[in-house]
Coordinates of C-alpha atoms in Angstrom, one line a residue:
Chain A
X11 CA 198.3 52.0 30.8
X12 CA 195.3 54.1 32.0
X13 CA 194.9 54.1 35.8
X14 CA 191.9 52.1 37.0
X15 CA 188.9 54.4 37.0
X16 CA 186.9 54.7 40.2
X17 CA 183.2 54.6 39.9
X18 CA 180.1 53.5 41.8
X19 CA 177.8 50.8 40.5
X20 CA 174.9 48.6 41.6
X21 CA 176.7 45.4 42.7
X22 CA 178.9 45.7 39.7
X23 CA 176.0 44.8 37.4
X24 CA 175.8 46.2 33.9
X25 CA 173.7 49.4 33.4
X26 CA 173.2 48.7 29.7
X27 CA 172.0 45.6 28.0
X28 CA 174.5 44.1 25.5
X29 CA 172.8 43.4 22.1
X30 CA 171.2 40.0 22.0
X31 CA 173.0 39.4 18.7
X32 CA 175.1 36.3 18.1
X33 CA 178.0 35.8 15.7
X34 CA 175.5 36.1 12.8
X35 CA 175.8 39.8 13.1
X36 CA 179.6 40.3 12.8
X37 CA 179.5 37.7 10.0
X38 CA 176.8 39.9 8.4
X39 CA 179.0 43.0 8.8
X40 CA 181.9 41.2 7.1
X41 CA 179.9 39.6 4.3
X42 CA 178.0 42.9 3.6
X43 CA 181.4 44.7 3.1
X44 CA 182.6 41.9 0.9
X45 CA 179.4 42.1 -1.2
X46 CA 179.5 45.8 -1.5
X47 CA 183.2 45.9 -2.5
X48 CA 182.8 43.0 -4.9
X49 CA 179.9 44.7 -6.6
X50 CA 182.1 47.7 -7.3
X51 CA 185.0 45.6 -8.5
X52 CA 182.6 43.6 -10.7
X53 CA 181.2 46.7 -12.4
X54 CA 184.7 48.1 -12.9
X55 CA 185.9 44.8 -14.4
X56 CA 182.9 44.7 -16.6
X57 CA 183.5 48.2 -18.0
X58 CA 187.3 47.6 -18.4
X59 CA 186.8 44.2 -20.0
X60 CA 188.4 41.9 -17.4
X61 CA 186.1 38.9 -17.7
X62 CA 187.7 36.7 -15.0
X63 CA 187.7 39.5 -12.4
X64 CA 184.2 40.4 -13.3
X65 CA 183.0 36.8 -13.0
X66 CA 184.7 36.3 -9.6
X67 CA 183.5 39.6 -8.2
X68 CA 179.9 39.2 -9.4
X69 CA 179.5 35.7 -8.1
X70 CA 181.4 36.6 -4.9
X71 CA 179.0 39.5 -4.3
X72 CA 176.0 37.3 -4.8
X73 CA 177.3 34.6 -2.5
X74 CA 178.2 37.1 0.2
X75 CA 174.9 39.0 0.1
X76 CA 173.0 35.7 0.1
X77 CA 174.9 34.4 3.2
X78 CA 174.6 37.8 4.9
X79 CA 170.8 37.8 4.3
X80 CA 170.6 34.3 5.8
X81 CA 172.6 35.5 8.8
X82 CA 170.4 38.5 9.3
X83 CA 167.2 36.5 9.2
X84 CA 168.6 33.7 11.4
X85 CA 169.4 36.3 14.1
X86 CA 165.8 37.5 14.5
X87 CA 163.8 36.4 17.5
X88 CA 161.0 35.6 15.1
X89 CA 162.6 34.8 11.7
X90 CA 159.2 34.2 10.1
X91 CA 158.4 37.8 10.6
X92 CA 161.3 39.1 8.6
X93 CA 159.0 40.8 6.1
X94 CA 157.7 43.1 8.9
X95 CA 160.9 45.2 8.1
X96 CA 159.2 46.1 4.9
X97 CA 156.1 47.7 6.4
X98 CA 157.9 51.0 7.2
X99 CA 160.8 53.0 5.9
X100 CA 162.4 54.9 8.9
X101 CA 165.5 57.1 8.4
X102 CA 165.9 57.1 12.2
X103 CA 166.4 53.4 12.1
X104 CA 169.7 52.3 10.4
X105 CA 168.3 48.8 10.3
X106 CA 165.3 50.0 8.3
X107 CA 167.5 52.0 6.0
X108 CA 169.8 49.0 5.6
X109 CA 166.9 46.7 4.8
X110 CA 165.8 48.9 2.0
X111 CA 169.3 49.2 0.6
X112 CA 169.7 45.4 0.7
X113 CA 166.2 45.0 -0.9
X114 CA 167.4 47.1 -3.9
X115 CA 171.0 45.7 -3.9
X116 CA 170.2 42.0 -3.7
X117 CA 168.2 41.7 -7.0
X118 CA 170.8 43.8 -8.9
X119 CA 173.6 41.6 -7.7
X120 CA 171.5 38.6 -8.5
X121 CA 171.0 39.6 -12.2
X122 CA 174.6 40.5 -12.7
X123 CA 175.7 37.2 -11.2
X124 CA 173.1 35.2 -13.2
X125 CA 174.7 36.5 -16.4
X126 CA 177.9 34.7 -15.4
X127 CA 176.2 31.3 -15.2
X128 CA 173.8 31.4 -18.2
X129 CA 173.2 27.7 -18.1
X130 CA 171.5 28.0 -14.7
X131 CA 169.1 30.7 -16.0
X132 CA 165.8 29.4 -17.6
X133 CA 166.2 29.6 -21.4
X134 CA 163.5 32.2 -22.0
X135 CA 165.2 34.6 -19.6
X136 CA 168.7 34.3 -20.8
X137 CA 168.6 37.1 -23.4
X138 CA 167.0 39.4 -20.9
X139 CA 169.6 38.6 -18.2
X140 CA 172.5 39.1 -20.6
X141 CA 171.2 42.6 -21.6
X142 CA 170.3 43.6 -18.1
X143 CA 173.6 42.4 -16.6
X144 CA 175.6 45.6 -17.1
X145 CA 172.9 48.1 -15.9
X146 CA 172.2 45.8 -13.0
X147 CA 175.9 45.5 -12.2
X148 CA 176.2 49.3 -12.3
X149 CA 173.2 49.8 -10.0
X150 CA 174.7 47.2 -7.6
X151 CA 178.0 49.2 -7.7
X152 CA 176.2 52.4 -7.0
X153 CA 174.6 50.8 -3.9
X154 CA 177.7 48.7 -2.9
X155 CA 179.5 51.4 -0.9
X156 CA 176.2 52.1 1.0
X157 CA 176.0 48.4 1.8
X158 CA 179.5 48.5 3.2
X159 CA 179.3 51.7 5.2
X160 CA 175.7 51.7 6.6
X161 CA 176.6 48.8 8.9
X162 CA 178.9 51.2 10.8
X163 CA 175.9 53.4 11.5
X164 CA 173.9 50.3 12.4
X165 CA 176.1 49.4 15.4
X166 CA 177.2 53.0 16.2
X167 CA 173.6 54.1 16.6
X168 CA 173.3 52.3 20.0
X169 CA 174.1 53.1 23.6
X170 CA 176.9 50.5 23.5
X171 CA 179.9 52.6 24.5
X172 CA 182.6 51.2 22.2
X173 CA 180.4 51.3 19.1
X174 CA 178.8 54.7 19.8
X175 CA 182.0 56.5 20.8
X176 CA 183.8 55.4 17.6
X177 CA 181.0 56.5 15.3
X178 CA 183.2 59.1 13.6
X179 CA 185.8 56.7 12.4
X180 CA 183.8 53.4 12.2
X181 CA 182.4 54.0 8.6
X182 CA 186.0 54.5 7.3
X183 CA 187.2 51.4 9.1
X184 CA 184.3 49.5 7.6
X185 CA 184.7 50.7 4.0
X186 CA 188.5 50.2 4.2
X187 CA 187.9 46.7 5.5
X188 CA 185.3 46.0 2.8
X189 CA 187.7 47.2 0.0
X190 CA 190.5 45.1 1.5
X191 CA 188.2 42.0 1.7
X192 CA 186.7 42.4 -1.8
X193 CA 190.1 43.1 -3.3
X194 CA 191.5 40.1 -1.5
X195 CA 188.7 38.0 -2.9
X196 CA 189.5 39.2 -6.5
X197 CA 193.2 38.4 -6.0
X198 CA 192.3 34.9 -4.7
X199 CA 190.1 34.0 -7.7
X200 CA 191.2 36.1 -10.7
X201 CA 194.4 35.6 -12.7
X202 CA 197.1 38.2 -11.8
X203 CA 196.9 39.7 -15.3
X204 CA 193.4 40.9 -14.6
X205 CA 193.7 41.5 -10.8
X206 CA 195.5 44.8 -10.9
X207 CA 192.5 46.9 -9.8
X208 CA 191.8 44.3 -7.1
X209 CA 195.3 44.6 -5.8
X210 CA 195.3 48.4 -5.7
X211 CA 191.9 48.5 -4.1
X212 CA 193.0 45.9 -1.5
X213 CA 196.1 47.8 -0.6
X214 CA 194.2 51.2 -0.4
X215 CA 191.4 49.6 1.7
X216 CA 193.9 48.0 4.0
X217 CA 195.7 51.3 4.6
X218 CA 192.5 53.1 5.1
X219 CA 191.3 50.5 7.6
X220 CA 194.6 50.6 9.6
X221 CA 194.7 54.4 9.6
X222 CA 191.0 54.8 10.6
X223 CA 191.4 52.2 13.3
X224 CA 194.4 54.1 14.8
X225 CA 192.4 57.3 14.9
X226 CA 189.4 55.5 16.5
X227 CA 191.6 54.4 19.3
X228 CA 192.3 58.0 20.4
X229 CA 188.9 59.5 19.8
X230 CA 186.9 56.8 21.6
X231 CA 188.6 57.5 24.9
X232 CA 188.0 55.0 27.7
X233 CA 185.5 53.2 25.4
X234 CA 188.5 52.1 23.2
X235 CA 189.8 50.0 26.1
X236 CA 187.8 46.8 25.2
X237 CA 189.4 46.9 21.8
X238 CA 192.6 45.7 23.4
X239 CA 191.4 43.2 26.0
X240 CA 190.2 39.6 26.0
X241 CA 188.7 38.0 22.9
X242 CA 188.1 41.3 21.1
X243 CA 191.7 42.3 21.7
X244 CA 193.0 39.0 20.3
X245 CA 190.8 39.3 17.2
X246 CA 191.8 42.9 16.5
X247 CA 195.5 42.1 16.9
X248 CA 195.0 39.2 14.5
X249 CA 193.2 41.6 12.1
X250 CA 196.0 44.1 12.2
X251 CA 198.6 41.5 11.5
X252 CA 196.7 39.8 8.7
X253 CA 195.7 43.1 7.1
X254 CA 199.3 44.4 7.2
X255 CA 200.7 41.1 6.0
X256 CA 198.1 41.0 3.2
X257 CA 198.9 44.5 2.1
X258 CA 202.7 44.0 2.1
X259 CA 202.3 40.6 0.3
X260 CA 200.1 42.3 -2.3
X261 CA 202.7 45.1 -2.9
X262 CA 205.7 42.7 -3.0
X263 CA 204.3 39.6 -4.6
X264 CA 200.9 40.5 -6.1
X265 CA 202.0 39.3 -9.5
X266 CA 202.9 35.9 -8.3
X267 CA 199.8 33.7 -8.4
X268 CA 200.5 31.8 -5.1
X269 CA 201.5 35.0 -3.2
X270 CA 198.5 36.9 -4.6
X271 CA 196.2 34.1 -3.4
X272 CA 197.8 34.0 0.0
X273 CA 197.7 37.8 0.4
X274 CA 194.1 37.8 -0.7
X275 CA 193.2 35.1 1.8
X276 CA 195.0 37.1 4.6
X277 CA 193.1 40.3 3.7
X278 CA 189.8 38.4 3.8
X279 CA 190.6 36.9 7.1
X280 CA 191.8 40.3 8.4
X281 CA 188.5 41.9 7.4
X282 CA 186.5 39.2 9.2
X283 CA 188.6 39.6 12.3
X284 CA 188.1 43.3 12.3
X285 CA 184.3 42.9 12.3
X286 CA 184.3 40.2 14.9
X287 CA 186.7 42.1 17.1
X288 CA 184.7 45.4 17.0
X289 CA 181.5 43.4 17.6
X290 CA 182.9 41.7 20.7
X291 CA 184.5 44.8 22.1
X292 CA 181.2 46.6 22.0
X293 CA 179.4 43.7 23.7
X294 CA 182.1 43.8 26.4
X295 CA 181.8 47.6 26.8
X296 CA 178.0 47.2 27.4
X297 CA 178.5 44.5 30.1
X298 CA 180.9 46.5 32.2
X299 CA 179.3 49.5 34.0
X300 CA 182.7 51.3 34.0
X301 CA 182.3 52.2 30.4
X302 CA 178.8 53.7 31.1
X303 CA 179.5 55.6 34.3
X304 CA 183.0 56.9 33.9
X305 CA 182.6 58.7 30.6
X306 CA 179.2 60.1 31.6
X307 CA 180.7 61.4 34.9
X308 CA 183.5 63.0 32.9
X309 CA 181.0 64.6 30.6
X310 CA 179.1 66.0 33.5
X311 CA 182.3 67.3 35.2
X312 CA 183.2 69.1 31.9
X313 CA 179.8 70.7 31.8
X314 CA 180.1 71.7 35.5
X315 CA 177.2 69.7 36.8
Chain B
X19 CA 145.4 63.8 25.9
X20 CA 147.8 64.8 28.6
X21 CA 151.1 62.9 28.9
X22 CA 150.9 60.4 31.7
X23 CA 153.8 58.8 33.7
X24 CA 155.3 57.9 37.0
X25 CA 157.0 59.7 39.8
X26 CA 158.8 57.2 42.0
X27 CA 159.7 58.7 45.3
X28 CA 162.3 56.3 46.7
X29 CA 162.4 58.1 50.1
X30 CA 159.2 56.4 51.0
X31 CA 159.8 53.0 49.4
X32 CA 159.7 50.2 51.9
X33 CA 161.0 47.5 49.5
X34 CA 157.9 45.3 49.7
X35 CA 158.1 44.4 46.0
X36 CA 154.3 44.6 45.6
X37 CA 154.9 46.6 42.4
X38 CA 157.0 43.7 40.9
X39 CA 154.3 41.2 41.8
X40 CA 151.4 43.3 40.6
X41 CA 153.1 44.0 37.3
X42 CA 153.9 40.4 36.7
X43 CA 150.3 39.4 37.6
X44 CA 148.5 42.0 35.6
X45 CA 150.6 41.8 32.5
X46 CA 151.0 38.0 32.5
X47 CA 154.8 38.3 32.5
X48 CA 156.4 34.8 32.7
X49 CA 158.8 34.0 35.5
X50 CA 162.5 34.3 34.6
X51 CA 164.1 32.1 37.2
X52 CA 164.3 32.1 41.0
X53 CA 167.8 32.9 42.0
X54 CA 169.5 34.0 45.1
X55 CA 171.7 36.9 44.0
X56 CA 173.5 37.8 47.2
X57 CA 172.6 41.5 46.8
X58 CA 170.6 42.4 49.9
X59 CA 167.0 41.6 49.4
X60 CA 167.2 42.0 45.6
X61 CA 166.9 38.6 44.0
X62 CA 165.4 40.1 40.8
X63 CA 168.6 41.6 39.5
X64 CA 167.4 44.3 37.1
X65 CA 164.9 45.2 34.5
X66 CA 164.5 42.9 31.5
X67 CA 162.2 41.3 29.1
X68 CA 160.3 39.6 32.0
X69 CA 160.9 42.1 34.7
X70 CA 159.2 45.4 34.1
X71 CA 159.4 46.7 37.7
X72 CA 162.6 46.0 39.7
X73 CA 163.2 47.0 43.3
X74 CA 166.8 47.8 44.0
X75 CA 168.2 47.3 47.6
X76 CA 171.4 49.1 48.7
X77 CA 172.9 48.7 52.1
X78 CA 175.2 51.6 53.1
X79 CA 176.9 52.8 56.2
X80 CA 174.9 56.0 56.9
X81 CA 176.8 59.2 56.7
X82 CA 175.0 60.9 59.6
X83 CA 174.8 58.6 62.6
X84 CA 177.5 56.0 61.8
X85 CA 174.9 53.3 61.6
X86 CA 173.6 51.9 58.4
X87 CA 171.0 52.9 55.9
X88 CA 168.9 51.0 53.4
X89 CA 168.1 52.5 50.1
X90 CA 165.2 51.0 48.1
X91 CA 164.1 52.1 44.7
X92 CA 161.5 50.7 42.3
X93 CA 162.9 51.0 38.8
X94 CA 160.9 51.0 35.6
X95 CA 161.1 52.0 31.9
X96 CA 161.6 55.7 31.6
X97 CA 159.3 56.2 28.7
X98 CA 161.7 58.8 27.3
X99 CA 160.6 61.9 25.4
X100 CA 163.4 61.1 22.9
X101 CA 163.2 57.3 23.0
X102 CA 166.1 55.5 21.3
X103 CA 164.3 52.1 21.2
X104 CA 161.4 53.7 19.3
X105 CA 163.7 55.5 16.9
X106 CA 165.8 52.5 15.9
X107 CA 162.9 50.0 15.7
X108 CA 162.9 48.9 12.0
X109 CA 159.3 47.5 12.0
X110 CA 157.4 50.3 13.6
X111 CA 156.5 47.8 16.4
X112 CA 157.5 50.3 19.1
X113 CA 155.3 53.3 19.0
X114 CA 154.2 56.3 21.1
X115 CA 150.8 56.0 22.6
X116 CA 148.2 58.8 23.1
X117 CA 149.4 58.9 26.7
X118 CA 153.0 59.7 25.7
X119 CA 154.2 56.2 26.7
X120 CA 156.4 54.0 24.5
X121 CA 154.9 50.5 23.9
X122 CA 155.9 47.4 21.9
X123 CA 153.2 45.9 19.6
X124 CA 153.7 42.2 20.1
X125 CA 152.1 41.2 16.8
X126 CA 154.5 43.4 14.8
X127 CA 157.9 42.9 16.6
X128 CA 160.1 40.4 14.7
X129 CA 162.7 40.2 17.4
X130 CA 165.5 41.9 15.6
X131 CA 166.9 43.1 19.0
X132 CA 168.0 46.5 17.9
X133 CA 166.1 48.3 20.6
X134 CA 168.1 46.3 23.2
X135 CA 171.5 48.0 22.8
X136 CA 169.9 51.3 21.8
X137 CA 168.3 51.9 25.2
X138 CA 170.5 54.1 27.4
X139 CA 169.1 52.6 30.5
X140 CA 169.3 48.9 29.7
X141 CA 165.6 48.5 30.1
X142 CA 164.2 46.7 27.1
X143 CA 165.3 43.1 26.2
X144 CA 164.4 40.3 24.0
X145 CA 162.6 37.5 25.8
X146 CA 164.3 34.2 25.5
X147 CA 162.6 30.8 25.2
X148 CA 161.4 31.0 21.6
X149 CA 157.8 30.4 20.7
X150 CA 157.3 28.0 23.6
X151 CA 157.1 31.1 25.9
X152 CA 154.5 33.8 25.7
X153 CA 155.9 36.5 23.4
X154 CA 159.2 34.6 23.3
X155 CA 161.8 36.0 20.9
X156 CA 160.2 39.5 21.0
X157 CA 161.3 42.7 22.6
X158 CA 159.4 43.3 25.9
X159 CA 159.2 46.0 28.5
X160 CA 156.8 48.1 30.6
X161 CA 153.8 49.3 28.7
X162 CA 152.7 51.8 31.4
X163 CA 149.8 49.4 31.6
X164 CA 148.5 50.6 28.3
X165 CA 145.4 48.4 28.6
X166 CA 144.5 49.8 32.0
X167 CA 145.1 53.4 31.0
X168 CA 142.7 52.9 28.1
X169 CA 140.0 51.9 30.6
X170 CA 140.8 54.9 32.8
X171 CA 142.6 52.9 35.4
X172 CA 146.0 53.4 37.1
X173 CA 148.9 51.1 36.2
X174 CA 149.1 48.0 38.4
X175 CA 152.3 48.9 40.2
X176 CA 151.2 52.4 41.2
X177 CA 147.7 51.0 42.2
X178 CA 149.3 48.5 44.6
X179 CA 152.1 50.6 46.1
X180 CA 151.2 50.8 49.8
X181 CA 153.2 53.9 50.5
X182 CA 152.6 55.9 47.3
X183 CA 156.3 55.7 46.5
X184 CA 155.0 55.0 43.0
X185 CA 152.8 57.9 41.9
X186 CA 151.0 57.9 38.6
X187 CA 149.5 60.9 36.8
X188 CA 149.8 63.8 34.5
X189 CA 153.6 64.4 33.9
X190 CA 153.4 68.2 34.5
X191 CA 151.6 67.7 37.8
X192 CA 154.1 64.9 38.8
X193 CA 157.0 67.2 38.0
X194 CA 155.5 69.9 40.3
X195 CA 155.0 67.3 43.0
X196 CA 158.6 66.0 42.6
X197 CA 159.9 69.6 43.0
X198 CA 157.8 70.2 46.1
X199 CA 159.0 66.9 47.6
X200 CA 162.6 67.7 46.9
X201 CA 162.3 71.1 48.6
X202 CA 160.6 69.5 51.6
X203 CA 163.4 66.9 52.0
X204 CA 166.2 69.5 51.5
X205 CA 164.5 71.7 54.1
X206 CA 164.4 68.8 56.6
X207 CA 168.1 68.2 56.1
X208 CA 168.2 65.4 53.5
X209 CA 170.8 67.2 51.4
X210 CA 171.6 64.2 49.2
X211 CA 168.0 64.0 47.8
X212 CA 168.0 64.6 44.1
X213 CA 165.6 64.3 41.2
X214 CA 166.3 62.1 38.2
X215 CA 164.7 62.2 34.8
X216 CA 162.6 65.3 35.6
X217 CA 164.6 67.8 33.4
X218 CA 163.1 68.2 29.9
X219 CA 166.5 69.6 28.8
X220 CA 168.5 66.4 29.6
X221 CA 169.9 64.0 27.1
X222 CA 166.6 62.2 26.6
X223 CA 164.3 65.2 26.6
X224 CA 163.1 64.3 30.1
X225 CA 161.6 61.0 31.2
X226 CA 158.0 59.9 31.4
X227 CA 159.1 58.1 34.6
X228 CA 161.0 60.4 37.0
X229 CA 162.6 59.5 40.4
X230 CA 163.6 61.1 43.7
X231 CA 166.8 59.4 44.7
X232 CA 168.8 59.6 47.9
X233 CA 172.2 58.9 46.3
X234 CA 173.9 59.2 42.9
X235 CA 172.0 57.5 40.1
X236 CA 174.8 54.9 39.4
X237 CA 174.4 53.7 43.0
X238 CA 171.0 52.5 41.9
X239 CA 172.3 51.1 38.6
X240 CA 171.0 54.2 36.6
X241 CA 173.2 56.0 34.1
X242 CA 174.2 59.4 35.5
X243 CA 173.9 61.3 32.2
X244 CA 171.9 59.2 29.6
X245 CA 171.8 60.5 26.1
X246 CA 169.6 59.2 23.3
X247 CA 172.0 57.7 20.7
X248 CA 170.0 59.0 17.7
X249 CA 171.0 62.6 18.7
X250 CA 174.2 61.9 16.8
X251 CA 172.5 60.0 14.0
X252 CA 172.6 62.9 11.4
X253 CA 176.3 63.2 11.9
X254 CA 176.7 59.4 11.6
X255 CA 174.8 59.3 8.3
X256 CA 177.0 62.2 7.0
X257 CA 180.2 60.3 7.9
X258 CA 178.9 57.0 6.4
X259 CA 178.0 58.9 3.2
X260 CA 181.5 60.4 3.1
X261 CA 183.1 56.9 3.6
X262 CA 180.9 55.4 0.9
X263 CA 182.0 58.1 -1.6
X264 CA 185.6 57.5 -0.6
X265 CA 185.2 53.8 -1.2
X266 CA 183.5 54.2 -4.6
X267 CA 186.2 56.7 -5.7
X268 CA 189.0 54.4 -4.4
X269 CA 187.8 51.2 -5.9
X270 CA 186.8 52.7 -9.3
X271 CA 190.0 54.7 -9.2
X272 CA 191.9 51.5 -9.0
X273 CA 190.8 50.8 -12.5
X274 CA 192.3 54.0 -13.8
X275 CA 195.9 52.9 -13.4
X276 CA 198.1 51.1 -15.8
X277 CA 196.6 47.8 -17.3
X278 CA 197.7 44.7 -15.4

């Protein structure tokens, strides 16, 4: 245990403001990862002729991106002004960059998914959708990893101590979590004969997530403390257990349908817990002035101020 | 146009809160509750969506005569040279004016709230209350009285300050004035006097609102070493790109293995 740091504050009040974001945002982080990973799996399944995995992944990607878009708009103070995001393109604003990535990603995912449910497509468009599905799916796959990783920059590019101080590892935690979730989703819905790539991707993602999270603990210093306490700590412990159990289950029983489904569900739940845990740890780190003052004082002492 | 801003000299602040009132009145800022906070004479709490000037009150045992001293400080948006709120705003609602100040355009902001955790001082916030409240759901903060500046007037808080604790003017001139005041206080034995936000080489490129403090910044609820988060953004994008490539390679690589 780290000894209790001594610091001065103004009546113990926060210096920073925690983000005004509700649970919409961690849900968005999770769903964006699931969508990005599923777009990749869908394109891979398409090219390697695995129709059931392709179908599950494409439809999963569309569902996830649709829900994440709804979460994003719902969280705005003025949802009716969502389109104001499209009046500028700003590389200094990860939210602006993300909006444009999603604007390109969404329609591609939509076309690829539409080809899976031709009866829902208006008759005159069916031929077009069928021909466009593969190129659209490949474009979605090209953008998918960006959808999964940019959200790490989105939260790291703030003054919120836990998010900012973990900016080096956070993109790796997030893409690992995304690969685990989308792999888990594929295992849940596709038959084991086709789900091999989903299993490998899930295990690889889970290992990357666990390893990057470990590294984040050490490099974030004092700002890593909220990752262990309270609600965030409980969520992240659950995430670790679920991710580990899902990965082990996949390795040992991935070829059994019930075990594959259970492991897939565990990986999905683990990924969601990761995002909610990191989100709430950041919120907590902004509310306690300790995480603002102590690291800044240490930084000043190192500089010799 | 010269860059304009504030120099708040807390050594002459008397804690009258006229700045808080003048700001609310001029800018039509709605009330955000009447609470007794139990923190000396401060029942305002801190800067926020509906508090653009905040007077801090700190009661301390004095170091010199064993009695007690009262610190008062009128806090305000720092109008940073490198402003994180402005950098991260995805709609372009936050912009830099011809006076060098940072202002929210109310008709553009969509209330995404990104500027709120971006600010290293915890100044800007999203106003609650939805559309029932003026500018509800939007990010709100000090505008350096942009409307008054346009008409050649002084911001309401500085105009009303009875002791000239809040001084408004050309930033270069204010910096010189702050240096002179610091020297004067040091010479008269107030060794703890220090300037805050005056250094153009600090983590935010210097503030458009600087302060003379009589204790460490955190005593007043100010961060001791604020840094604009976007300073690390190029590195963040690099790492995110690396992670994205790793993910693409990993997931597509999973298809390369044995069938099944």
